[in-house]
Short mmCIF file of C-alpha atoms in Angstrom, two decimals:
data_model
loop_
_atom_site.label_atom_id
_atom_site.label_comp_id
_atom_site.label_asym_id
_atom_site.label_seq_id
_atom_site.Cartn_x
_atom_site.Cartn_y
_atom_site.Cartn_z
CA MET A 21 -0.22 -0.26 0.05
CA ASN A 22 1.61 3.29 -1.16
CA LEU A 23 0.63 5.73 1.71
CA LYS A 24 0.32 9.18 1.16
CA LYS A 25 0.34 12.26 3.70
CA PRO A 26 -2.87 14.29 3.38
CA ILE A 27 -2.04 17.77 2.39
CA ASP A 28 -4.28 19.14 4.82
CA VAL A 29 -2.09 17.60 7.58
CA LEU A 30 0.80 19.26 6.38
CA ILE A 31 -0.80 22.57 6.29
CA ALA A 32 -2.38 22.06 9.86
CA GLU A 33 1.38 21.06 11.12
CA SER A 34 2.68 24.18 9.38
CA ALA A 35 0.40 26.51 11.42
CA GLU A 36 1.06 24.72 14.68
CA SER A 37 3.01 26.86 17.38
CA GLY A 38 4.45 26.11 20.64
CA GLU A 39 7.59 24.58 22.27
CA GLY A 40 7.79 21.72 20.10
CA THR A 41 8.01 23.26 16.76
CA LEU A 42 9.78 25.17 14.61
CA LYS A 43 9.80 29.39 15.34
CA ARG A 44 9.00 31.46 12.22
CA THR A 45 11.24 34.23 12.20
CA LEU A 46 12.46 34.15 8.66
CA SER A 47 11.27 37.06 6.16
CA SER A 48 11.22 37.13 2.36
CA THR A 49 14.33 39.01 2.45
CA SER A 50 15.86 36.72 4.73
CA LEU A 51 14.46 33.93 2.48
CA VAL A 52 16.22 35.59 -0.65
CA ALA A 53 19.84 35.85 0.93
CA LEU A 54 19.44 32.10 2.15
CA GLY A 55 18.95 31.33 -1.50
CA ILE A 56 22.01 33.44 -2.50
CA GLY A 57 23.96 32.17 0.46
CA ALA A 58 23.47 28.71 -1.18
CA ILE A 59 24.04 29.28 -4.55
CA ILE A 60 27.16 31.72 -4.96
CA GLY A 61 30.17 29.98 -3.71
CA ALA A 62 33.39 28.52 -5.38
CA GLY A 63 31.26 27.81 -8.43
CA LEU A 64 31.34 31.42 -9.58
CA PHE A 65 35.03 31.96 -8.90
CA SER A 66 36.25 28.73 -10.24
CA LEU A 67 34.09 26.42 -12.57
CA THR A 68 33.50 30.22 -14.69
CA GLY A 69 37.41 29.58 -15.66
CA ILE A 70 36.89 26.01 -16.22
CA ALA A 71 33.68 25.95 -18.44
CA ALA A 72 35.45 29.24 -20.55
CA ALA A 73 38.72 27.35 -21.25
CA ASP A 74 37.52 23.51 -21.79
CA HIS A 75 34.06 24.40 -23.54
CA ALA A 76 32.41 27.71 -24.10
CA GLY A 77 35.13 30.09 -24.60
CA PRO A 78 33.64 34.00 -23.70
CA ALA A 79 30.07 32.11 -24.33
CA VAL A 80 30.35 30.96 -20.99
CA THR A 81 27.96 33.48 -20.30
CA LEU A 82 25.23 31.99 -22.45
CA SER A 83 26.28 28.51 -20.51
CA PHE A 84 25.18 30.54 -17.46
CA VAL A 85 21.58 31.54 -18.98
CA LEU A 86 21.08 28.29 -20.24
CA ALA A 87 21.78 26.48 -16.86
CA ALA A 88 19.76 29.15 -15.11
CA VAL A 89 16.96 28.14 -17.50
CA GLY A 90 17.01 24.53 -16.37
CA CYS A 91 17.03 25.82 -12.78
CA ALA A 92 14.14 28.11 -13.25
CA PHE A 93 12.12 25.00 -14.59
CA ALA A 94 12.54 23.04 -11.22
CA GLY A 95 12.49 26.38 -9.30
CA LEU A 96 9.05 27.16 -10.27
CA CYS A 97 7.66 23.92 -9.58
CA TYR A 98 9.51 24.27 -6.13
CA ALA A 99 8.06 27.60 -5.78
CA GLU A 100 4.62 26.28 -6.03
CA PHE A 101 4.76 23.14 -3.51
CA ALA A 102 6.75 25.62 -1.19
CA SER A 103 3.88 28.11 -1.29
CA MET A 104 1.25 25.43 -1.11
CA ILE A 105 2.63 23.05 1.51
CA PRO A 106 4.77 25.49 3.50
CA VAL A 107 6.37 22.60 5.75
CA ALA A 108 9.80 21.88 6.97
CA GLY A 109 11.42 18.84 4.33
CA SER A 110 11.62 20.24 0.83
CA ALA A 111 11.39 17.73 -1.80
CA TYR A 112 11.08 14.98 0.74
CA THR A 113 7.46 16.57 2.09
CA TYR A 114 6.04 17.25 -1.31
CA SER A 115 7.05 13.52 -2.59
CA TYR A 116 4.91 12.10 0.47
CA ALA A 117 2.07 14.15 -0.44
CA THR A 118 1.99 13.42 -4.23
CA MET A 119 3.95 9.89 -4.62
CA GLY A 120 3.53 8.09 -1.45
CA GLU A 121 5.92 7.33 1.49
CA PHE A 122 8.13 5.11 -0.24
CA MET A 123 9.15 7.61 -2.79
CA ALA A 124 9.36 10.12 0.03
CA TRP A 125 11.99 8.14 2.00
CA VAL A 126 13.68 7.47 -1.21
CA ILE A 127 14.32 11.28 -1.95
CA GLY A 128 14.73 11.88 1.73
CA TRP A 129 17.50 9.80 1.75
CA ASP A 130 18.79 10.99 -1.68
CA LEU A 131 18.96 14.58 -0.19
CA VAL A 132 21.42 13.42 2.29
CA LEU A 133 23.60 13.22 -0.47
CA GLU A 134 23.00 16.90 -1.60
CA TYR A 135 23.43 18.42 2.08
CA ALA A 136 25.33 16.21 4.14
CA LEU A 137 28.03 15.49 1.95
CA GLY A 138 27.93 18.78 0.07
CA ALA A 139 28.71 20.61 3.51
CA ALA A 140 31.44 18.27 3.73
CA THR A 141 33.23 18.83 0.36
CA VAL A 142 32.76 22.54 0.68
CA GLY A 143 34.29 22.09 4.56
CA VAL A 144 37.48 20.76 2.57
CA SER A 145 37.66 23.64 -0.12
CA TRP A 146 36.77 26.18 2.69
CA SER A 147 39.99 24.67 4.43
CA GLY A 148 42.23 25.16 1.19
CA TYR A 149 41.21 29.04 1.20
CA PHE A 150 41.28 29.54 4.59
CA ASN A 151 45.01 28.25 4.36
CA LYS A 152 45.77 30.41 1.55
CA LEU A 153 44.62 33.49 3.68
CA LEU A 154 47.00 32.64 6.66
CA HIS A 155 49.79 32.44 3.59
CA GLU A 156 49.07 36.01 2.53
CA PHE A 157 50.14 36.63 6.49
CA ASN A 158 53.11 34.88 6.09
CA LEU A 159 51.54 31.73 8.57
CA GLU A 160 51.29 28.25 7.91
CA MET A 161 49.97 25.09 9.50
CA PRO A 162 51.70 21.88 9.50
CA LEU A 163 50.48 19.16 6.64
CA TYR A 164 49.01 17.18 9.18
CA LEU A 165 46.71 19.55 10.61
CA THR A 166 45.32 20.73 6.93
CA LYS A 167 45.26 17.36 4.88
CA SER A 168 43.78 14.28 6.04
CA PHE A 169 45.81 11.11 6.19
CA ALA A 170 43.79 9.53 3.56
CA GLU A 171 44.67 12.31 1.01
CA VAL A 172 48.59 12.87 1.30
CA ASP A 173 51.54 11.07 3.07
CA GLY A 174 52.10 12.94 5.94
CA GLY A 175 48.59 13.92 6.29
CA GLY A 176 46.69 13.71 9.47
CA ILE A 177 43.28 15.49 10.06
CA ASN A 178 42.09 18.30 7.99
CA LEU A 179 41.13 20.27 11.09
CA PRO A 180 40.01 23.54 9.47
CA ALA A 181 37.54 22.08 7.90
CA VAL A 182 36.40 20.11 11.05
CA VAL A 183 36.08 23.35 13.12
CA ILE A 184 34.12 25.19 10.43
CA VAL A 185 31.37 22.46 10.11
CA SER A 186 31.20 22.35 14.07
CA LEU A 187 31.18 26.19 14.32
CA LEU A 188 28.30 26.63 11.91
CA SER A 189 26.82 23.39 13.38
CA LEU A 190 26.91 25.36 17.12
CA MET A 191 25.52 28.40 15.36
CA LEU A 192 22.45 26.36 13.96
CA ILE A 193 21.72 25.01 17.50
CA ARG A 194 21.45 28.23 18.48
CA GLY A 195 18.77 29.80 16.50
CA THR A 196 17.45 30.14 12.90
CA LYS A 197 17.13 33.52 13.23
CA GLU A 198 20.73 33.78 14.50
CA SER A 199 21.85 31.81 12.08
CA ALA A 200 20.14 33.85 8.97
CA SER A 201 21.44 37.16 10.68
CA LEU A 202 25.15 35.27 9.66
CA ASN A 203 24.27 34.54 6.56
CA ASN A 204 23.26 37.73 5.54
CA VAL A 205 25.99 39.31 6.67
CA LEU A 206 28.31 36.74 4.51
CA VAL A 207 26.16 37.38 1.81
CA ILE A 208 26.91 40.95 1.53
CA VAL A 209 30.37 40.53 1.77
CA LYS A 210 30.59 37.83 -0.79
CA VAL A 211 28.00 39.90 -3.27
CA ALA A 212 29.98 43.29 -2.59
CA VAL A 213 33.06 41.94 -3.75
CA VAL A 214 31.46 40.50 -6.77
CA ILE A 215 29.89 43.98 -7.57
CA ILE A 216 33.35 45.70 -6.96
CA PHE A 217 34.91 42.93 -9.29
CA ILE A 218 32.39 43.97 -12.23
CA THR A 219 32.68 47.48 -11.39
CA LEU A 220 36.55 47.85 -11.63
CA GLY A 221 36.98 45.28 -14.13
CA TRP A 222 34.03 46.55 -16.55
CA LYS A 223 36.86 49.30 -18.08
CA PHE A 224 39.60 47.24 -18.69
CA ILE A 225 37.85 44.83 -20.86
CA ASN A 226 39.27 44.13 -24.38
CA PRO A 227 37.05 43.51 -26.86
CA ALA A 228 39.61 41.58 -28.62
CA ASN A 229 39.47 38.93 -25.94
CA HIS A 230 35.66 38.30 -26.77
CA THR A 231 36.18 37.71 -30.48
CA PRO A 232 35.02 35.14 -31.47
CA TYR A 233 32.44 34.91 -28.76
CA ILE A 234 31.54 31.62 -29.58
CA PRO A 235 34.67 29.64 -30.81
CA GLU A 236 34.66 27.38 -33.43
CA ASN A 237 34.00 23.77 -32.55
CA THR A 238 36.83 21.78 -32.44
CA GLY A 239 35.41 18.85 -34.25
CA VAL A 240 34.98 17.18 -30.69
CA LYS A 241 31.24 17.49 -29.07
CA GLY A 242 31.24 19.83 -26.27
CA GLU A 243 34.74 21.70 -27.12
CA PHE A 244 33.36 25.20 -28.14
CA GLY A 245 30.43 25.94 -30.62
CA ILE A 246 27.17 25.20 -29.90
CA SER A 247 27.68 21.80 -28.18
CA GLY A 248 30.48 23.76 -26.21
CA ILE A 249 28.07 26.09 -24.74
CA ALA A 250 25.62 23.18 -23.67
CA ALA A 251 28.62 21.44 -22.12
CA GLY A 252 29.68 24.51 -20.33
CA ALA A 253 25.81 24.79 -19.18
CA ALA A 254 26.26 21.18 -17.71
CA LEU A 255 29.24 22.02 -15.68
CA VAL A 256 28.05 25.55 -14.65
CA PHE A 257 24.82 24.09 -13.64
CA PHE A 258 26.05 22.97 -10.45
CA ALA A 259 27.25 26.49 -9.57
CA PHE A 260 23.16 27.07 -9.25
CA ILE A 261 22.72 24.12 -6.80
CA GLY A 262 21.24 25.32 -3.51
CA PHE A 263 18.15 27.54 -4.17
CA ASP A 264 16.35 24.45 -3.27
CA ALA A 265 17.35 24.62 0.45
CA VAL A 266 15.38 28.02 0.76
CA SER A 267 12.24 25.29 0.79
CA THR A 268 13.54 23.35 3.83
CA ALA A 269 12.86 26.51 5.69
CA ALA A 270 9.31 26.81 4.69
CA GLN A 271 8.01 25.98 8.34
CA GLU A 272 10.23 28.82 9.42
CA ALA A 273 8.92 31.79 7.31
CA LYS A 274 7.42 34.24 8.75
CA ASN A 275 4.56 34.25 5.22
CA PRO A 276 5.74 31.07 3.39
CA GLN A 277 2.87 31.54 0.77
CA LYS A 278 4.36 35.11 -0.02
CA GLY A 279 8.13 34.23 1.11
CA MET A 280 8.60 30.92 -0.56
CA PRO A 281 8.26 31.78 -3.97
CA ILE A 282 10.19 35.01 -3.60
CA GLY A 283 13.11 33.43 -1.86
CA ILE A 284 13.71 30.83 -4.32
CA LEU A 285 12.86 32.51 -7.52
CA GLY A 286 14.27 35.67 -6.48
CA SER A 287 17.72 34.43 -5.34
CA LEU A 288 17.93 32.86 -8.90
CA VAL A 289 17.53 35.78 -10.64
CA VAL A 290 19.71 37.81 -8.50
CA CYS A 291 22.47 35.01 -9.10
CA THR A 292 21.88 34.70 -12.75
CA ILE A 293 22.41 38.53 -13.38
CA LEU A 294 25.81 38.28 -11.08
CA TYR A 295 27.12 35.16 -12.79
CA VAL A 296 26.55 36.16 -16.26
CA LEU A 297 28.14 40.00 -15.61
CA PHE A 298 31.11 38.18 -13.75
CA ALA A 299 31.54 35.95 -16.51
CA HIS A 300 31.31 38.85 -19.28
CA VAL A 301 34.10 40.67 -17.33
CA MET A 302 36.47 37.84 -16.46
CA THR A 303 36.69 36.59 -20.02
CA GLY A 304 37.08 40.05 -20.83
CA LEU A 305 39.90 41.23 -18.84
CA VAL A 306 41.95 37.82 -20.61
CA PRO A 307 41.85 35.41 -23.24
CA TYR A 308 39.99 32.75 -22.06
CA THR A 309 42.70 30.14 -22.97
CA ILE A 310 44.68 31.49 -19.97
CA PHE A 311 42.32 29.45 -17.74
CA LYS A 312 42.84 26.41 -18.53
CA GLY A 313 43.89 24.32 -15.25
CA ASP A 314 43.70 27.38 -13.37
CA ALA A 315 42.11 26.91 -10.02
CA SER A 316 41.49 30.63 -9.29
CA PRO A 317 40.78 32.42 -12.59
CA ALA A 318 39.16 35.10 -10.99
CA ALA A 319 42.29 36.33 -9.57
CA THR A 320 44.25 35.54 -12.41
CA ALA A 321 41.95 37.90 -14.67
CA PHE A 322 41.83 40.92 -12.04
CA LYS A 323 45.51 40.81 -12.15
CA VAL A 324 45.56 43.10 -15.15
CA THR A 325 43.53 46.14 -13.60
CA GLY A 326 46.35 46.99 -11.41
CA TYR A 327 44.08 46.59 -8.23
CA SER A 328 46.10 44.04 -6.43
CA TRP A 329 44.30 44.89 -2.98
CA LEU A 330 41.24 43.00 -4.38
CA GLN A 331 43.37 39.82 -4.41
CA MET A 332 42.87 39.45 -0.75
CA GLY A 333 39.05 40.46 -0.99
CA LEU A 334 38.59 37.41 -3.22
CA ILE A 335 40.00 35.19 -0.63
CA ILE A 336 37.97 36.70 1.66
CA ALA A 337 35.03 36.64 -0.44
CA ILE A 338 35.55 32.91 -1.56
CA LEU A 339 35.63 32.09 2.31
CA ALA A 340 32.30 33.83 3.08
CA GLY A 341 30.75 32.06 0.08
CA TYR A 342 32.01 29.07 1.26
CA THR A 343 31.03 29.54 4.85
CA SER A 344 27.31 30.53 3.69
CA VAL A 345 26.98 27.57 1.62
CA ILE A 346 27.77 24.99 4.31
CA LEU A 347 25.62 26.75 6.91
CA VAL A 348 22.49 26.26 4.59
CA MET A 349 23.58 23.00 3.43
CA LEU A 350 23.64 21.99 7.29
CA MET A 351 20.50 23.99 7.86
CA GLY A 352 18.82 22.29 5.09
CA GLN A 353 19.80 18.78 6.12
CA SER A 354 18.86 18.99 9.56
CA ARG A 355 15.25 20.18 8.60
CA VAL A 356 14.83 17.18 6.22
CA PHE A 357 15.65 14.68 9.07
CA TYR A 358 13.53 16.54 11.52
CA THR A 359 10.56 15.93 9.23
CA MET A 360 11.06 12.31 8.28
CA SER A 361 11.44 11.71 12.55
CA LYS A 362 8.46 13.35 13.22
CA ASP A 363 6.68 10.95 10.54
CA GLY A 364 8.46 8.05 12.19
CA LEU A 365 10.58 6.89 9.56
CA LEU A 366 13.55 7.76 11.46
CA PRO A 367 14.22 7.87 15.51
CA ARG A 368 12.41 10.43 17.40
CA PHE A 369 16.17 11.70 18.35
CA PHE A 370 16.16 13.49 15.05
CA SER A 371 12.89 15.52 15.87
CA THR A 372 13.62 16.59 19.33
CA ILE A 373 13.17 20.35 19.65
CA HIS A 374 15.44 22.42 21.82
CA SER A 375 12.84 23.78 24.58
CA LYS A 376 14.64 27.09 24.74
CA PHE A 377 16.25 27.90 21.11
CA ARG A 378 13.28 25.85 19.32
CA THR A 379 15.87 24.15 17.04
CA PRO A 380 16.29 20.63 16.22
CA PHE A 381 19.67 20.56 18.22
CA LYS A 382 20.25 17.05 18.37
CA THR A 383 19.97 16.59 14.55
CA ASN A 384 22.42 19.37 14.44
CA ILE A 385 24.90 17.54 16.67
CA PHE A 386 24.16 14.12 15.05
CA PHE A 387 25.47 15.99 11.71
CA MET A 388 28.07 17.92 13.13
CA CYS A 389 29.63 14.80 13.66
CA PHE A 390 28.77 13.06 10.49
CA VAL A 391 29.93 15.76 8.39
CA SER A 392 33.10 16.65 10.30
CA ILE A 393 34.02 12.94 9.80
CA PHE A 394 34.11 13.36 5.98
CA ALA A 395 35.49 16.71 6.26
CA GLY A 396 38.31 15.67 8.29
CA PHE A 397 39.30 12.57 7.08
CA VAL A 398 37.94 11.52 4.12
CA PRO A 399 38.90 12.67 0.38
CA VAL A 400 35.40 14.03 -0.88
CA THR A 401 36.78 15.03 -4.50
CA ASP A 402 34.60 11.85 -5.79
CA LEU A 403 32.03 12.53 -3.79
CA GLY A 404 31.04 15.62 -5.49
CA HIS A 405 29.04 13.84 -8.22
CA MET A 406 27.08 12.11 -5.72
CA VAL A 407 25.94 15.47 -4.63
CA SER A 408 25.05 16.45 -7.96
CA ILE A 409 23.27 13.21 -9.15
CA GLY A 410 21.14 13.48 -5.94
CA THR A 411 20.33 16.98 -6.42
CA LEU A 412 19.13 16.38 -9.96
CA PHE A 413 17.02 13.33 -9.07
CA ALA A 414 15.53 15.49 -6.25
CA PHE A 415 14.79 18.50 -8.91
CA SER A 416 13.27 15.83 -11.35
CA LEU A 417 10.64 14.30 -8.63
CA VAL A 418 9.67 17.80 -7.70
CA CYS A 419 8.74 18.35 -11.22
CA ILE A 420 6.79 15.10 -11.40
CA GLY A 421 4.94 15.80 -8.15
CA VAL A 422 3.63 19.24 -9.68
CA MET A 423 2.16 17.23 -12.51
CA LEU A 424 0.57 14.45 -10.19
CA LEU A 425 -0.50 16.70 -7.79
CA ARG A 426 -2.56 18.79 -11.04
CA LYS A 427 -4.25 16.12 -11.63
CA THR A 428 -4.97 14.59 -8.28
CA ASP A 429 -5.77 17.99 -6.69
CA PRO A 430 -6.82 20.16 -9.01
CA ASP A 431 -9.02 22.42 -6.55
CA ARG A 432 -6.26 22.92 -3.87
CA PRO A 433 -5.64 26.44 -3.33
CA ARG A 434 -2.06 27.49 -4.72
CA PRO A 435 -0.76 31.06 -3.58
CA PHE A 436 1.86 30.38 -6.45
CA LYS A 437 1.07 28.56 -9.43
CA THR A 438 3.78 26.74 -11.73
CA PRO A 439 3.00 28.42 -15.23
CA LEU A 440 2.54 26.30 -18.36
CA VAL A 441 1.76 23.00 -16.73
CA PRO A 442 2.63 20.14 -17.83
CA PHE A 443 5.39 22.17 -20.49
CA VAL A 444 7.42 23.49 -17.48
CA PRO A 445 8.00 20.42 -15.36
CA ILE A 446 8.43 18.10 -18.45
CA MET A 447 11.25 20.47 -19.19
CA GLY A 448 12.57 20.64 -15.68
CA VAL A 449 12.95 16.62 -16.04
CA ILE A 450 14.44 16.66 -19.50
CA VAL A 451 17.24 19.12 -18.32
CA CYS A 452 17.69 17.29 -15.45
CA VAL A 453 17.66 13.88 -16.46
CA TYR A 454 20.02 14.96 -19.46
CA LEU A 455 22.36 16.41 -17.09
CA MET A 456 22.41 13.51 -15.22
CA SER A 457 23.25 11.44 -18.08
CA SER A 458 26.64 13.66 -18.51
CA LEU A 459 27.64 12.46 -15.28
CA PRO A 460 30.39 9.21 -15.06
CA ILE A 461 29.16 5.69 -14.45
CA GLU A 462 30.63 5.78 -11.22
CA ALA A 463 28.61 8.42 -9.99
CA TRP A 464 25.45 6.01 -10.94
CA ILE A 465 27.21 3.27 -9.09
CA ARG A 466 27.93 5.10 -5.81
CA LEU A 467 23.97 6.02 -5.97
CA ALA A 468 22.65 2.80 -6.60
CA ILE A 469 24.85 1.44 -3.50
CA TRP A 470 23.57 4.50 -1.33
CA MET A 471 19.72 3.95 -2.30
CA ALA A 472 20.37 0.19 -1.52
CA LEU A 473 21.49 1.26 1.69
CA GLY A 474 18.42 3.49 2.21
CA VAL A 475 15.87 1.10 0.98
CA ALA A 476 17.36 -1.36 3.35
CA ILE A 477 16.60 1.16 6.46
CA TYR A 478 12.99 1.87 5.30
CA PHE A 479 11.89 -1.32 5.08
CA PHE A 480 13.99 -2.59 8.23
CA TYR A 481 12.63 0.53 10.66
CA GLY A 482 10.91 3.10 8.66
CA LYS A 483 7.93 1.30 7.39
CA LYS A 484 7.43 -0.33 10.62
CA ASN A 485 7.60 2.69 12.69
CA SER A 486 5.77 4.90 10.20
CA VAL A 487 3.13 6.83 12.21
CA LEU A 488 1.01 7.17 8.98
CA GLY A 489 1.31 3.60 8.24
CA ASN A 490 0.61 2.31 12.10
CA THR A 491 -2.46 4.72 12.50
CA GLY A 492 -3.70 5.73 9.14
CA LYS A 493 -3.29 9.35 10.07
CA VAL A 494 -0.43 11.58 11.36
CA VAL A 495 -0.45 12.51 14.80
CA GLU A 496 1.70 14.95 16.85
CA PRO A 497 4.58 13.15 19.05
CA VAL A 498 4.82 14.28 22.54
CA ASP A 499 8.40 15.21 23.21
CA PRO A 500 9.93 14.23 26.33
CA PRO A 501 11.25 16.66 28.63
CA ARG A 502 14.54 17.90 27.01
CA PRO A 503 17.57 19.47 28.89
CA GLU A 504 19.17 22.58 28.14
CA LEU A 505 22.48 22.86 26.25
#
């Protein structure tokens, strides 16, 4: 029997208040900043150069536009669900209402790839740039404290990565409002540096570097030409990953029916504009061929302006970008597990709310340890593809869910309606599946293994303890007394 969670129950849950519920503190502005915080990270500062040098040339700007269109299809579907079902849990919750409990579990388990492993991956990258910043001040940390023993000979633990993950987890325990305030500051810092880069760099653009704007194809698919623009889009698509994390905060939004669509679509629009302008300036400052194999293309390009002081600013902006991405990923993961636990599919441990801070503090502590292990001891480069394939899978299910719910519950009030259904969700599925197909076979094998583990946990624990499966209805669990931290 494929149990579905009634939407009326979901909405009733979102309207509850009190000690055992999440606190509504996020405004529309905070939600947009949350989205920007998750989206603008290393992708802007590194993937742009790789996509230009290997695939699209100056037309990497068109790659960003194409990737943004693909994200917009999924974003429009997310916005409809988030306004209609303003409950924590993101794609997990939407799948529960439209495709049933088993598919909800699958997508919830899948989101661990996107959020938890994504936070670990970014944590390791944060550590690398933190060490670069120390180098600017002639300070060095020993190898055994900056690299894991599994990564290099003489390595030990990636301590900076563990520290940043732990500090941000503790910040999330303190409260969503406080975490959002920190995120707002980080967003202002990195957006300011991006705007400075665009503004100061614009007058140094050499038109010759944009000629030809679309380099001729080399005869190999994906190496320049139209196919190169598409290949570049597949690469920079992952620079947009993160806007869906806004939907995990639906139950903490002051006015989710209005704020969620603004947060999701607003962050996408802002980031797309910044990405296109940034890429246009960067490829105009120097020939795109210079970016071949360059891990810091933005810094390389900006050297021609003479504003050497901004080099430090770029490093700080990247650190700010990474920090806000880790913060939002950790928050998204904890909210998904919180919701799954309340449904009985995971132990009650994950839905315990702190009596003072009104946050799922035990879940935050669990993922602080889980993510820290990956960030501190495991080379997570190969897991990056798992993050991508998990995200694209989630996007696809949300798009399918919109079409299903339009058929099964057409009269349901929708504060925001996805336009041009079924065209938009179908295109969302097509784009996501196409990008998934471009990932290496190893990513599919790892996804299959991860999903097999998740299915086993569902049948051995989740199905047996499902609140909906055991009662036929959703009941609010009563939390035991909780100690203060």
